[in-house]
Coordinates of N, CA, C and O in Angstrom, one line a residue:
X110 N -8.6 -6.7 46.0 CA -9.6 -6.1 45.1 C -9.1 -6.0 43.7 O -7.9 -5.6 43.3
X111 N -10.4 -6.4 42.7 CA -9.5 -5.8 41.1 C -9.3 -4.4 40.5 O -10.2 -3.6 40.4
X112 N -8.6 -4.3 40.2 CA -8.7 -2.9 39.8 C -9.5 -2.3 38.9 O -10.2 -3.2 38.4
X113 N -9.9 -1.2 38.5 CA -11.2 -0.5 37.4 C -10.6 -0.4 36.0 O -9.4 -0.4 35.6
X114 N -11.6 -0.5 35.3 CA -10.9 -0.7 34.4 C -11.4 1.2 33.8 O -12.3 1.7 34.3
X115 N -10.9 1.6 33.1 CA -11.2 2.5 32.1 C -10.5 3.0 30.8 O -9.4 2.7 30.3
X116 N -11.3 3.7 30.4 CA -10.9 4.3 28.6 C -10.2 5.3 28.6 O -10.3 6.3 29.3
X117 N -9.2 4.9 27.7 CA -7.9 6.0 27.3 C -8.1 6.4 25.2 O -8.6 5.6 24.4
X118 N -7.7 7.5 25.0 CA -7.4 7.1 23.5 C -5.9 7.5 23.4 O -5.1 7.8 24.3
X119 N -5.7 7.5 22.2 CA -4.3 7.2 21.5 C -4.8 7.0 20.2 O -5.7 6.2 19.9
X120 N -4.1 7.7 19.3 CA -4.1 7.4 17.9 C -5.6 7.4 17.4 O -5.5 7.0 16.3
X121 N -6.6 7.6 17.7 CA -7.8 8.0 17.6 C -8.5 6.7 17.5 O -9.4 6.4 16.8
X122 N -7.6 5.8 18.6 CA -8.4 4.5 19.5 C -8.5 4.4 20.7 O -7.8 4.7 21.7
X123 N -10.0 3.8 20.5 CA -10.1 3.5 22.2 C -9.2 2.5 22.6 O -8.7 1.9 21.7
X124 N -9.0 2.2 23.9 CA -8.1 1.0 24.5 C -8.6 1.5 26.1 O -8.7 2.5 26.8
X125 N -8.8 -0.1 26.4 CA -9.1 0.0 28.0 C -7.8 -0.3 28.7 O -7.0 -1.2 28.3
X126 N -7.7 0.4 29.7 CA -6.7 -0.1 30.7 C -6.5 0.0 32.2 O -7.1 1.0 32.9
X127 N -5.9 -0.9 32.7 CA -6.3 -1.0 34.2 C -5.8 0.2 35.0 O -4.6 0.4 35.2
X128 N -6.7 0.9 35.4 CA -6.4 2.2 36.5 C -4.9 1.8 37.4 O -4.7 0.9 38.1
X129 N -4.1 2.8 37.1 CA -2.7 2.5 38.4 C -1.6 1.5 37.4 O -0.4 1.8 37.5
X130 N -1.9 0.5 36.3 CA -1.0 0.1 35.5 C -0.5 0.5 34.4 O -0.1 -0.2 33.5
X131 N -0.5 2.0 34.4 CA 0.5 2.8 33.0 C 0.0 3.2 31.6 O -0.6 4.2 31.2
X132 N 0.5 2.0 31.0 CA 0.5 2.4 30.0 C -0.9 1.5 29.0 O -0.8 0.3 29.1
X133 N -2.0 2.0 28.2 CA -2.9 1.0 27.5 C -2.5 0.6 27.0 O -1.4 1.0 26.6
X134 N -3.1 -1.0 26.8 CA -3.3 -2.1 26.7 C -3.2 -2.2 24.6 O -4.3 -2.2 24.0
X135 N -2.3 -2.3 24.0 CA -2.1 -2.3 22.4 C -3.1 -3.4 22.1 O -3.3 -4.2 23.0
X136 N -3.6 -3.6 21.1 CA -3.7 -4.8 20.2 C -2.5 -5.5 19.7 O -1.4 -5.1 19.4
X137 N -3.0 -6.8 19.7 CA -2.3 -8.3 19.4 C -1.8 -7.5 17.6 O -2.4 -7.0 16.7
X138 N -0.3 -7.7 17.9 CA -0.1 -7.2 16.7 C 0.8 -8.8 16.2 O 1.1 -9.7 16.9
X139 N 0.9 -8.7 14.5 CA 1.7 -9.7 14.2 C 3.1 -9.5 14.1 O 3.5 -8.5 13.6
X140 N 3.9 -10.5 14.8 CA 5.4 -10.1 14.8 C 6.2 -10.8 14.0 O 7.3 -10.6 13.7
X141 N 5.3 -12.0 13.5 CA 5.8 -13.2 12.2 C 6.2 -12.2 11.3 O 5.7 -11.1 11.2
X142 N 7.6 -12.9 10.5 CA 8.3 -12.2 9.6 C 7.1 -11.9 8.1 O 6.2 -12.7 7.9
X143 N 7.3 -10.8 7.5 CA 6.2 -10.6 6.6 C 6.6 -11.7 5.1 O 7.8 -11.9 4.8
X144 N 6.0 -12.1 4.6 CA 5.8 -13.0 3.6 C 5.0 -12.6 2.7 O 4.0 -12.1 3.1
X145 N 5.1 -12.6 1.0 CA 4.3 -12.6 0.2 C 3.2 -13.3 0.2 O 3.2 -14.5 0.4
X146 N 1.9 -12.6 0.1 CA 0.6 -13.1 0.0 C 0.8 -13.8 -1.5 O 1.0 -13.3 -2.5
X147 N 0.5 -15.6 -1.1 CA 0.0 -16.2 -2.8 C -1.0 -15.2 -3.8 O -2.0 -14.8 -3.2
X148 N -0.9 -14.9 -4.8 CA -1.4 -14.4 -5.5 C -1.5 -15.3 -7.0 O -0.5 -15.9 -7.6
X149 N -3.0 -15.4 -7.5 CA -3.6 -16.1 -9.1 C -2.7 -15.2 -9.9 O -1.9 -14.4 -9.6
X150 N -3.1 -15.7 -11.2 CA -2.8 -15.1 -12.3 C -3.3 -13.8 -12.6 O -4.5 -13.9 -12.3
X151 N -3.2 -12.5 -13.0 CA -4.0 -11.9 -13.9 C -4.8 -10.8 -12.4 O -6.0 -10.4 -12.3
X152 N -3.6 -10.7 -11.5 CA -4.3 -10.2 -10.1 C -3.8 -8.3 -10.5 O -4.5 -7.3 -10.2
X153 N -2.8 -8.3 -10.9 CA -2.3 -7.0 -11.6 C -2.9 -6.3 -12.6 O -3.5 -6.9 -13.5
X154 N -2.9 -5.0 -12.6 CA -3.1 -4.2 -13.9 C -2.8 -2.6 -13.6 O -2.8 -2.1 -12.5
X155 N -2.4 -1.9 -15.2 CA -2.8 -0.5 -14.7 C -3.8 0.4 -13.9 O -5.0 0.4 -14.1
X156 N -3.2 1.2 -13.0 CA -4.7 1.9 -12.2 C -3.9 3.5 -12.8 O -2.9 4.2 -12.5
X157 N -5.3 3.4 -14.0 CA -5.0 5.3 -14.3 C -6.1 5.6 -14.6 O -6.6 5.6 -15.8
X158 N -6.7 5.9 -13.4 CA -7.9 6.8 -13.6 C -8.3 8.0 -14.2 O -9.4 8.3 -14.5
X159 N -7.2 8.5 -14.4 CA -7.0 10.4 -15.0 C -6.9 9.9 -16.6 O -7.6 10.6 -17.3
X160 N -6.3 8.9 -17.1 CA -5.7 8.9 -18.2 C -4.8 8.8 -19.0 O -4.6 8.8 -20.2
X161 N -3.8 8.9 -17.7 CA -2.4 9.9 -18.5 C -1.3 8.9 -18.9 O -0.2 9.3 -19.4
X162 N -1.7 7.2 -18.7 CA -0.5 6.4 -19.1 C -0.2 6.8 -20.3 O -1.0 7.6 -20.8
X163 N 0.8 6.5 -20.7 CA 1.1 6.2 -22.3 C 2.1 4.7 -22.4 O 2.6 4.1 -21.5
X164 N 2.1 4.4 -23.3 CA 2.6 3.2 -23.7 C 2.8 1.9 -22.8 O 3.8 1.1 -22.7
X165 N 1.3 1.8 -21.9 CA 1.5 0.8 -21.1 C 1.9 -0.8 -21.7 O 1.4 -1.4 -22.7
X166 N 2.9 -1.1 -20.9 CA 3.1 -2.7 -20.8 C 2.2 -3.8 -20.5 O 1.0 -3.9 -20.5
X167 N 3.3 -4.5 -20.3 CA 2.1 -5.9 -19.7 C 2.0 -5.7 -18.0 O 3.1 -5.7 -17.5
X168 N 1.0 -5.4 -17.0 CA 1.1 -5.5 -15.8 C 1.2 -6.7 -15.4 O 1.6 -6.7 -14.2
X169 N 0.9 -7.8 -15.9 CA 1.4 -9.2 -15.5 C 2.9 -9.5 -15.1 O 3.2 -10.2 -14.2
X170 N 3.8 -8.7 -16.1 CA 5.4 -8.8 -15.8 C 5.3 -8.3 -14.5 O 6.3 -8.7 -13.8
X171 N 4.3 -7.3 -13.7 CA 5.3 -6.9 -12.4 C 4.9 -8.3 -11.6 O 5.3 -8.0 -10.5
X172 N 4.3 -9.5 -11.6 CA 3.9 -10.1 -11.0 C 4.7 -11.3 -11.0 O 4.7 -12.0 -10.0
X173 N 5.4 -11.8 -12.3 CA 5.2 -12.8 -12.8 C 6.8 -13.9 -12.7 O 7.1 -14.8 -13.4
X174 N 7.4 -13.3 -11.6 CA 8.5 -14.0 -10.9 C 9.8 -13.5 -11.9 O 10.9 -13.6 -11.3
X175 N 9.8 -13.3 -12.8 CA 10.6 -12.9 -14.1 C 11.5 -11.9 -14.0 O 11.3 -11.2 -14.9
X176 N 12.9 -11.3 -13.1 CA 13.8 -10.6 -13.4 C 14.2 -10.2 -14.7 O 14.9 -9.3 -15.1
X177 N 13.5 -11.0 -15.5 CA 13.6 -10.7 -17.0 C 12.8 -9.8 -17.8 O 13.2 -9.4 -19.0
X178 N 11.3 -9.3 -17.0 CA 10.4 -8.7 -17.9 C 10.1 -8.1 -16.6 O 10.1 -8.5 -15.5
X179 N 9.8 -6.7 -17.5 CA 9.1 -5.4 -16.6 C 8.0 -4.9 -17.4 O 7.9 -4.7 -18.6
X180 N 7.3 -4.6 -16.3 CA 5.5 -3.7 -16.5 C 6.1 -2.1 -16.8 O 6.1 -1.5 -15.7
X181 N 6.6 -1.5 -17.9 CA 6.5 0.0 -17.8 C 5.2 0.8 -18.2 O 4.0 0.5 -18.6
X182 N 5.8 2.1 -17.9 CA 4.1 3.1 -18.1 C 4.8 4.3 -17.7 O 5.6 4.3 -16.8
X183 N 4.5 5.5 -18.7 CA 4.8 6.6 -18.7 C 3.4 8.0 -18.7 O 2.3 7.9 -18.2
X184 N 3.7 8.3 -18.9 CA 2.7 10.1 -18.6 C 3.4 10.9 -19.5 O 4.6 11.1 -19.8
X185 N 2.0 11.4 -19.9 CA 2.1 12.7 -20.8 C 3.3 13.8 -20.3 O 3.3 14.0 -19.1
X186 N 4.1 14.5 -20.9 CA 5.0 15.2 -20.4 C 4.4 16.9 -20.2 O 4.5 17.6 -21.2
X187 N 3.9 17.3 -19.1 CA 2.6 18.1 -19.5 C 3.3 18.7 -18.0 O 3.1 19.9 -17.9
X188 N 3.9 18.3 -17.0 CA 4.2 19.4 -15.8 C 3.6 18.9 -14.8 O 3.8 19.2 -13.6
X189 N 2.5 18.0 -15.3 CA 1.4 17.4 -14.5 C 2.7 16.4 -13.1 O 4.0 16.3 -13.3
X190 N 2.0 16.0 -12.2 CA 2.6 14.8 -11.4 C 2.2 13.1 -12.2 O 1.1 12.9 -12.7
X191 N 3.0 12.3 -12.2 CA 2.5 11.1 -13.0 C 1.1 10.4 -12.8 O 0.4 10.0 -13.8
X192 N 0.9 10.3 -11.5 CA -0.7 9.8 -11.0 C -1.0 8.4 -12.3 O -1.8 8.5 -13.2
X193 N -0.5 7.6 -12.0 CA -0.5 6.4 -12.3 C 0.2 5.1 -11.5 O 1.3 5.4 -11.0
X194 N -0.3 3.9 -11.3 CA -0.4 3.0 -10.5 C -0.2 2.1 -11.0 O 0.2 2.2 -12.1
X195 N -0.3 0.7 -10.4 CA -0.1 -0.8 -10.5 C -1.0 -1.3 -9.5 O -0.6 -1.6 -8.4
X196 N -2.1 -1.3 -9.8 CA -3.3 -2.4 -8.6 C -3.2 -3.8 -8.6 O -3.0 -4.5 -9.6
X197 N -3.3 -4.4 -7.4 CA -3.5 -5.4 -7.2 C -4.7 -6.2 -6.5 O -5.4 -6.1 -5.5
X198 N -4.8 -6.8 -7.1 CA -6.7 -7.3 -6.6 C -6.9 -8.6 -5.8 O -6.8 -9.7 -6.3
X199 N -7.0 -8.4 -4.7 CA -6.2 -9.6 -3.5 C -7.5 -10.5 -3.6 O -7.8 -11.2 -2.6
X200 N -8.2 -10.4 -4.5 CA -9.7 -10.7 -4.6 C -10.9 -11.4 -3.5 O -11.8 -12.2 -3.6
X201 N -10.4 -10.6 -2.4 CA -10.7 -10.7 -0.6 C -9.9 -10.3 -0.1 O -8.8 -10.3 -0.5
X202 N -10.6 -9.7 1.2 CA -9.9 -9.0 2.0 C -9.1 -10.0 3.2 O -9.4 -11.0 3.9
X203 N -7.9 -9.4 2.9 CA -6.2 -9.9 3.5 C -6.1 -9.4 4.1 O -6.8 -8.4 4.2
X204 N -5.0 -9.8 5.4 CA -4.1 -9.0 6.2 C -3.0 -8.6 5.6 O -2.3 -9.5 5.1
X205 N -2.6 -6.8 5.3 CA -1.7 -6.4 4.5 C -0.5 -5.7 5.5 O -0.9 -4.6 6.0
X206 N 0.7 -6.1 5.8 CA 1.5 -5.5 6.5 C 2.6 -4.7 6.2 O 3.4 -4.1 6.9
X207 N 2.4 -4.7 4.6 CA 3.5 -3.8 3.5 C 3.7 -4.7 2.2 O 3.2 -5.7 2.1
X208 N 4.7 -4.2 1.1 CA 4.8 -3.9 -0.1 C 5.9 -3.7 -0.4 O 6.6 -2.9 0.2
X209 N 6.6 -4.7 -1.5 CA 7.7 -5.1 -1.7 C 7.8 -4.6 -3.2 O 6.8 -4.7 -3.8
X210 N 8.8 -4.1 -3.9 CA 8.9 -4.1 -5.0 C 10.1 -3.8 -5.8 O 10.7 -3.1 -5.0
X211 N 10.8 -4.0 -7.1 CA 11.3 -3.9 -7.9 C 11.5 -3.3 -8.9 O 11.0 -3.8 -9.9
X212 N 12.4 -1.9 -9.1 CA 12.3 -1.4 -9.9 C 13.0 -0.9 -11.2 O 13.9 -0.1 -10.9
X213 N 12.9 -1.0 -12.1 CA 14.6 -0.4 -13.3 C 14.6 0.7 -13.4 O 15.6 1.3 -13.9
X214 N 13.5 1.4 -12.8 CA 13.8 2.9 -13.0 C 14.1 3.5 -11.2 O 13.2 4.4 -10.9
X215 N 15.0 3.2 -10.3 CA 15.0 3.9 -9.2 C 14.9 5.3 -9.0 O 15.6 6.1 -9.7
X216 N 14.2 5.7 -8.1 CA 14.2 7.2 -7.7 C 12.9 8.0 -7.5 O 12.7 9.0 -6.9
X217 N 11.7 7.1 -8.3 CA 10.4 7.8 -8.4 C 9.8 8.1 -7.0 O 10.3 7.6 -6.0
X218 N 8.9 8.8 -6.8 CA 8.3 8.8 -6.1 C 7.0 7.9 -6.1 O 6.2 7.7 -7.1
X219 N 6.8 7.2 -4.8 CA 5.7 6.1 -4.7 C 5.1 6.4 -3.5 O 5.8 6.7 -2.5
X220 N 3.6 6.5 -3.3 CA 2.5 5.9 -2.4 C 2.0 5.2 -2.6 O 1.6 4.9 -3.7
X221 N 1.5 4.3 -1.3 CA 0.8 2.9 -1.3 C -0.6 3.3 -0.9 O -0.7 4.0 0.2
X222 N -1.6 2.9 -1.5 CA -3.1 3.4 -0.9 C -3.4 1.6 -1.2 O -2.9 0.7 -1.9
X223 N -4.7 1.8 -0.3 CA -5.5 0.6 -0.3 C -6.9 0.4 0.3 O -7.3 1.2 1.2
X224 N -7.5 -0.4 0.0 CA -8.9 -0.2 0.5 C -9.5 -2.2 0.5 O -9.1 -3.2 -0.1
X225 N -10.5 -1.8 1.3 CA -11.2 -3.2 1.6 C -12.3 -2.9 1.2 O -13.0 -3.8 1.6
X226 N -12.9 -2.0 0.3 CA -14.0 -2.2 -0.4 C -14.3 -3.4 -1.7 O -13.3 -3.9 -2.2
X227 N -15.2 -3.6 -2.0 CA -15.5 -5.0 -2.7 C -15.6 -4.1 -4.1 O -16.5 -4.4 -4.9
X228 N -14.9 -3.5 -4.4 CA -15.2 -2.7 -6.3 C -14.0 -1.5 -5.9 O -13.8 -0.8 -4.8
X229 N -13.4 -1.7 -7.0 CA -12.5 -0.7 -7.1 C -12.8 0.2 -7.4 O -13.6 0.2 -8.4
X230 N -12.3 1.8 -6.4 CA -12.5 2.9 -6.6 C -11.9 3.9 -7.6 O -10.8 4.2 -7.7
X231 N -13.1 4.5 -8.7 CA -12.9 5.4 -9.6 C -11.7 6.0 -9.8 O -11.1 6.1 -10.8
X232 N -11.2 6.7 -8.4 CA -10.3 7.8 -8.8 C -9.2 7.3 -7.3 O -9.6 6.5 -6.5
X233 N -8.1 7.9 -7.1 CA -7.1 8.0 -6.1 C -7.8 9.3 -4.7 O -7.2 9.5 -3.6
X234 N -8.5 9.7 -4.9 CA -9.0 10.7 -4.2 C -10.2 10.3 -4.0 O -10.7 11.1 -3.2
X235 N -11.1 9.3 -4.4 CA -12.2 8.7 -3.3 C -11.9 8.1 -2.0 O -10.9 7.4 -1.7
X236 N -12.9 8.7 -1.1 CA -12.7 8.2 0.7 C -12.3 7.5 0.9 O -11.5 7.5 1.8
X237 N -12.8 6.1 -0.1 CA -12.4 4.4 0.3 C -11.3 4.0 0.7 O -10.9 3.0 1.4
X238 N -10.4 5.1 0.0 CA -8.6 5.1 -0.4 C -8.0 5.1 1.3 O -8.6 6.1 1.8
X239 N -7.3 4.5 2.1 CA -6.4 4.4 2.7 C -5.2 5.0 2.1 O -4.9 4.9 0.9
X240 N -4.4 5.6 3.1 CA -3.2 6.0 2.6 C -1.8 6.0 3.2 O -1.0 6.9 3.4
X241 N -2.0 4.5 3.6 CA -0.9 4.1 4.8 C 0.5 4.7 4.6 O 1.1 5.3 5.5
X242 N 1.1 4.5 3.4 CA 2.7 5.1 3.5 C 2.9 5.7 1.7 O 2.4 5.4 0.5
X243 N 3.8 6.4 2.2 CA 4.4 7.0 0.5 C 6.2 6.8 0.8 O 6.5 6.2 1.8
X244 N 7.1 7.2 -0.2 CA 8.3 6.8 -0.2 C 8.9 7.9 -1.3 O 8.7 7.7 -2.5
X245 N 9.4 8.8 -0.9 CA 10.1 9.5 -2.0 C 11.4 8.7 -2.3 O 12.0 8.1 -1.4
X246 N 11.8 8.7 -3.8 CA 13.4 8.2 -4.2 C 13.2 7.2 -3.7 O 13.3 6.9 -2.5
X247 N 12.7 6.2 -4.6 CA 12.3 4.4 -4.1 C 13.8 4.0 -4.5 O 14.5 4.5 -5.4
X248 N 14.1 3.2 -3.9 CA 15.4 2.1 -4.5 C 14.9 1.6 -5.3 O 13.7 1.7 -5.6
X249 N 15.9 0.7 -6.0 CA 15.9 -0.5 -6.9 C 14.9 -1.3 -6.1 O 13.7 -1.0 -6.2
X250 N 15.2 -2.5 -5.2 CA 14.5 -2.9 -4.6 C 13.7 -2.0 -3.1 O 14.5 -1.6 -2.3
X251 N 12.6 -1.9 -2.8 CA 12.3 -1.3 -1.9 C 10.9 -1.9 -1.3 O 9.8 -2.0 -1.9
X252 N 11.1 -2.3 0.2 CA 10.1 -2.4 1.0 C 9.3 -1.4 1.7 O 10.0 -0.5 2.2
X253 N 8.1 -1.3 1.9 CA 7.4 -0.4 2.5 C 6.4 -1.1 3.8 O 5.3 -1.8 3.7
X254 N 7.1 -0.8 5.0 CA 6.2 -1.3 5.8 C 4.9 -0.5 6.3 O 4.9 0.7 6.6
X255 N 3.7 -1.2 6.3 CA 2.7 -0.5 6.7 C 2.6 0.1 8.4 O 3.2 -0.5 9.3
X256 N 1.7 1.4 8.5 CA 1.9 1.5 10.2 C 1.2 0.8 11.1 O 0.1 0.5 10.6
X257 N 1.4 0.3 12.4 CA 0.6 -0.4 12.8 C 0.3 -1.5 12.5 O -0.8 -1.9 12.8
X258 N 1.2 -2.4 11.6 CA 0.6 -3.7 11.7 C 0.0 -4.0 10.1 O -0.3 -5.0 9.5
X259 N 0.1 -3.0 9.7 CA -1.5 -2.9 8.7 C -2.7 -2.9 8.9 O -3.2 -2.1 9.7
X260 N -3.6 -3.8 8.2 CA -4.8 -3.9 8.3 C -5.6 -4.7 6.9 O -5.0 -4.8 5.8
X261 N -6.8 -5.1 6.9 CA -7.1 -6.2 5.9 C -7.7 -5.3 4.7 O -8.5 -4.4 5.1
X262 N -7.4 -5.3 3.5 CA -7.6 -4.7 2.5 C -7.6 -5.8 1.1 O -7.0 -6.8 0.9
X263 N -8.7 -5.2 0.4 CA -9.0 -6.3 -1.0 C -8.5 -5.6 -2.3 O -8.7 -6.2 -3.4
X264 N -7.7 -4.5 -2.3 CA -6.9 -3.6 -3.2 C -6.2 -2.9 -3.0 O -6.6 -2.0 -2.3
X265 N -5.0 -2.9 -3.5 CA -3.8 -2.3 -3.1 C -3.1 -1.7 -3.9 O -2.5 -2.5 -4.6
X266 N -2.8 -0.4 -4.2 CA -2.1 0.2 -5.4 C -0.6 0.5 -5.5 O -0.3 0.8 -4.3
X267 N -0.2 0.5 -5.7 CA 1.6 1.0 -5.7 C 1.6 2.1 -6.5 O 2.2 1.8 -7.5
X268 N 1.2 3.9 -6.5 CA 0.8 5.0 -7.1 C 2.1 5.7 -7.4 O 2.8 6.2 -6.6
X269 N 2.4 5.8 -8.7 CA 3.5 6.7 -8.6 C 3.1 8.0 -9.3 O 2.5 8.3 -10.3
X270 N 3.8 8.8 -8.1 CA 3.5 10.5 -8.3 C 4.6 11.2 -9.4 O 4.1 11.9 -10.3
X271 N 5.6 11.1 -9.5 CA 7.3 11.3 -9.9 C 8.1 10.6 -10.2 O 8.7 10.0 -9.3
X272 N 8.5 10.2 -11.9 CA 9.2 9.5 -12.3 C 10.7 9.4 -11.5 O 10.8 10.0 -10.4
X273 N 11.7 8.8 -11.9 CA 13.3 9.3 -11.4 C 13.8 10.6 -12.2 O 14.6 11.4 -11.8
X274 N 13.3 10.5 -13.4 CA 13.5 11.6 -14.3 C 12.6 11.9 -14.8 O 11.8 11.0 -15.2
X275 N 12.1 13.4 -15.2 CA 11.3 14.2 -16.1 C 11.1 13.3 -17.6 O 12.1 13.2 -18.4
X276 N 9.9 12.8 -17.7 CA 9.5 11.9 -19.3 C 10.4 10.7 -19.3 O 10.7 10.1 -20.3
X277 N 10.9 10.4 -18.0 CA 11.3 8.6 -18.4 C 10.0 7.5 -17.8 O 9.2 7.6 -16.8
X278 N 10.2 6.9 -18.5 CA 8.8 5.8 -18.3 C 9.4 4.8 -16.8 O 10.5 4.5 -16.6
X279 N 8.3 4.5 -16.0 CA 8.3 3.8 -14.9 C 8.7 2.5 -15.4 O 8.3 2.1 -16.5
X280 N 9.7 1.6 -14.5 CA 9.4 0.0 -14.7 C 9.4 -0.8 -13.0 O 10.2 -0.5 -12.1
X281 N 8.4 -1.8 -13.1 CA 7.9 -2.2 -12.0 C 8.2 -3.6 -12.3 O 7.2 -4.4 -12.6
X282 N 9.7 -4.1 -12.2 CA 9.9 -5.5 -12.2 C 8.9 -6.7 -11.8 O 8.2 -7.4 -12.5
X283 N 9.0 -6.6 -10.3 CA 8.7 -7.5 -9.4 C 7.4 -6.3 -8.3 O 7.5 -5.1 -8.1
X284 N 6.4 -7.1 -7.9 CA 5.5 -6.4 -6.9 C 4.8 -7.4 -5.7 O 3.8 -8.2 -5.9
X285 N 5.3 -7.4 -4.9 CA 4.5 -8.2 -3.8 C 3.8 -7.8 -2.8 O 4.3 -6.9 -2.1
X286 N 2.7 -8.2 -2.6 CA 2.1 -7.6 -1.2 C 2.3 -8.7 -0.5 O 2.3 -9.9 -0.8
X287 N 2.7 -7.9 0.8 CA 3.1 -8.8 2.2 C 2.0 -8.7 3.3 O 1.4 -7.7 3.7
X288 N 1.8 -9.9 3.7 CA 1.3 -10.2 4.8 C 1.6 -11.0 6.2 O 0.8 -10.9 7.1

């Protein structure tokens, strides 16, 4: 006889599994090593919804293969948290499995939010925002793997909350999203 099948959750998913065999049944996850998504020209820019950059750069440097040139951006020195970003516009929705990046200023505080909406969202605190991982005290170079595999997203931000120091300006060498 075959066995029954029934519903379990986990992680606030359904998943069917066969009665008397343990443990449910996961989704097909990717196990291929993560690689940079090809990305155009001009796929980068600042994301400062609040206002608070000051003296932004070129966002193209974080993109643009160049160990030689960096995207900086600083914030008002006001007490505030920095709440400024580096978006990337995958201009369709991708499979995103984490975020690679390069920094001259190590130590800041970083979250990665993202969304598969088709227009970028106003503020960091709209619903749309996913909020797969954050990273206190980023390295120089620092990967961020997403949970679960990821998931397909058409905007991807790299948010920094906390410089490495009080009024030093961020620099964002290199930025890759991986898939």
């Amino acid at each position: 006889p075959q066995p029954q099948l029934d519903d379990t959750w986990r992680d606030g998913r359904q998943h069917q599994r066969r009665r008397g065999d343990g443990e449910p049944d996961e989704p097909a996850r990717d196990t291929s090593p993560m690689k940079p998504i090809a990305l155009g020209a001009g796929v980068t820019a600042l994301y400062d919804p609040y206002g608070r950059a000051t003296a932004p750069g070129d966002p193209a440097d974080a993109q643009d293969g160049d160990a030689t040139t960096t995207f900086t951006f600083g914030a008002a020195e006001d007490g505030e948290d920095l709440q400024v970003g580096v978006v990337v516009d995958l201009k369709a929705r991708k499979q995103v499995r984490g975020i690679e990046f390069t920094t001259s200023t190590p130590g800041a505080d970083v979250e990665v939010y993202a969304t598969d909406s088709s227009t970028l969202p106003p503020d960091i605190l709209d619903t749309r925002w996913d909020h797969p991982a954050s990273r206190p005290d980023a390295k120089r170079q620092q990967r961020i793997v997403l949970p679960r595999g990821g998931a397909k997203y058409r905007y991807v931000v790299l948010w920094f909350t906390a410089p490495a120091k009080a009024g030093e300006p961020v620099g964002v060498t290199d930025l890759d999203v991986l898939g």
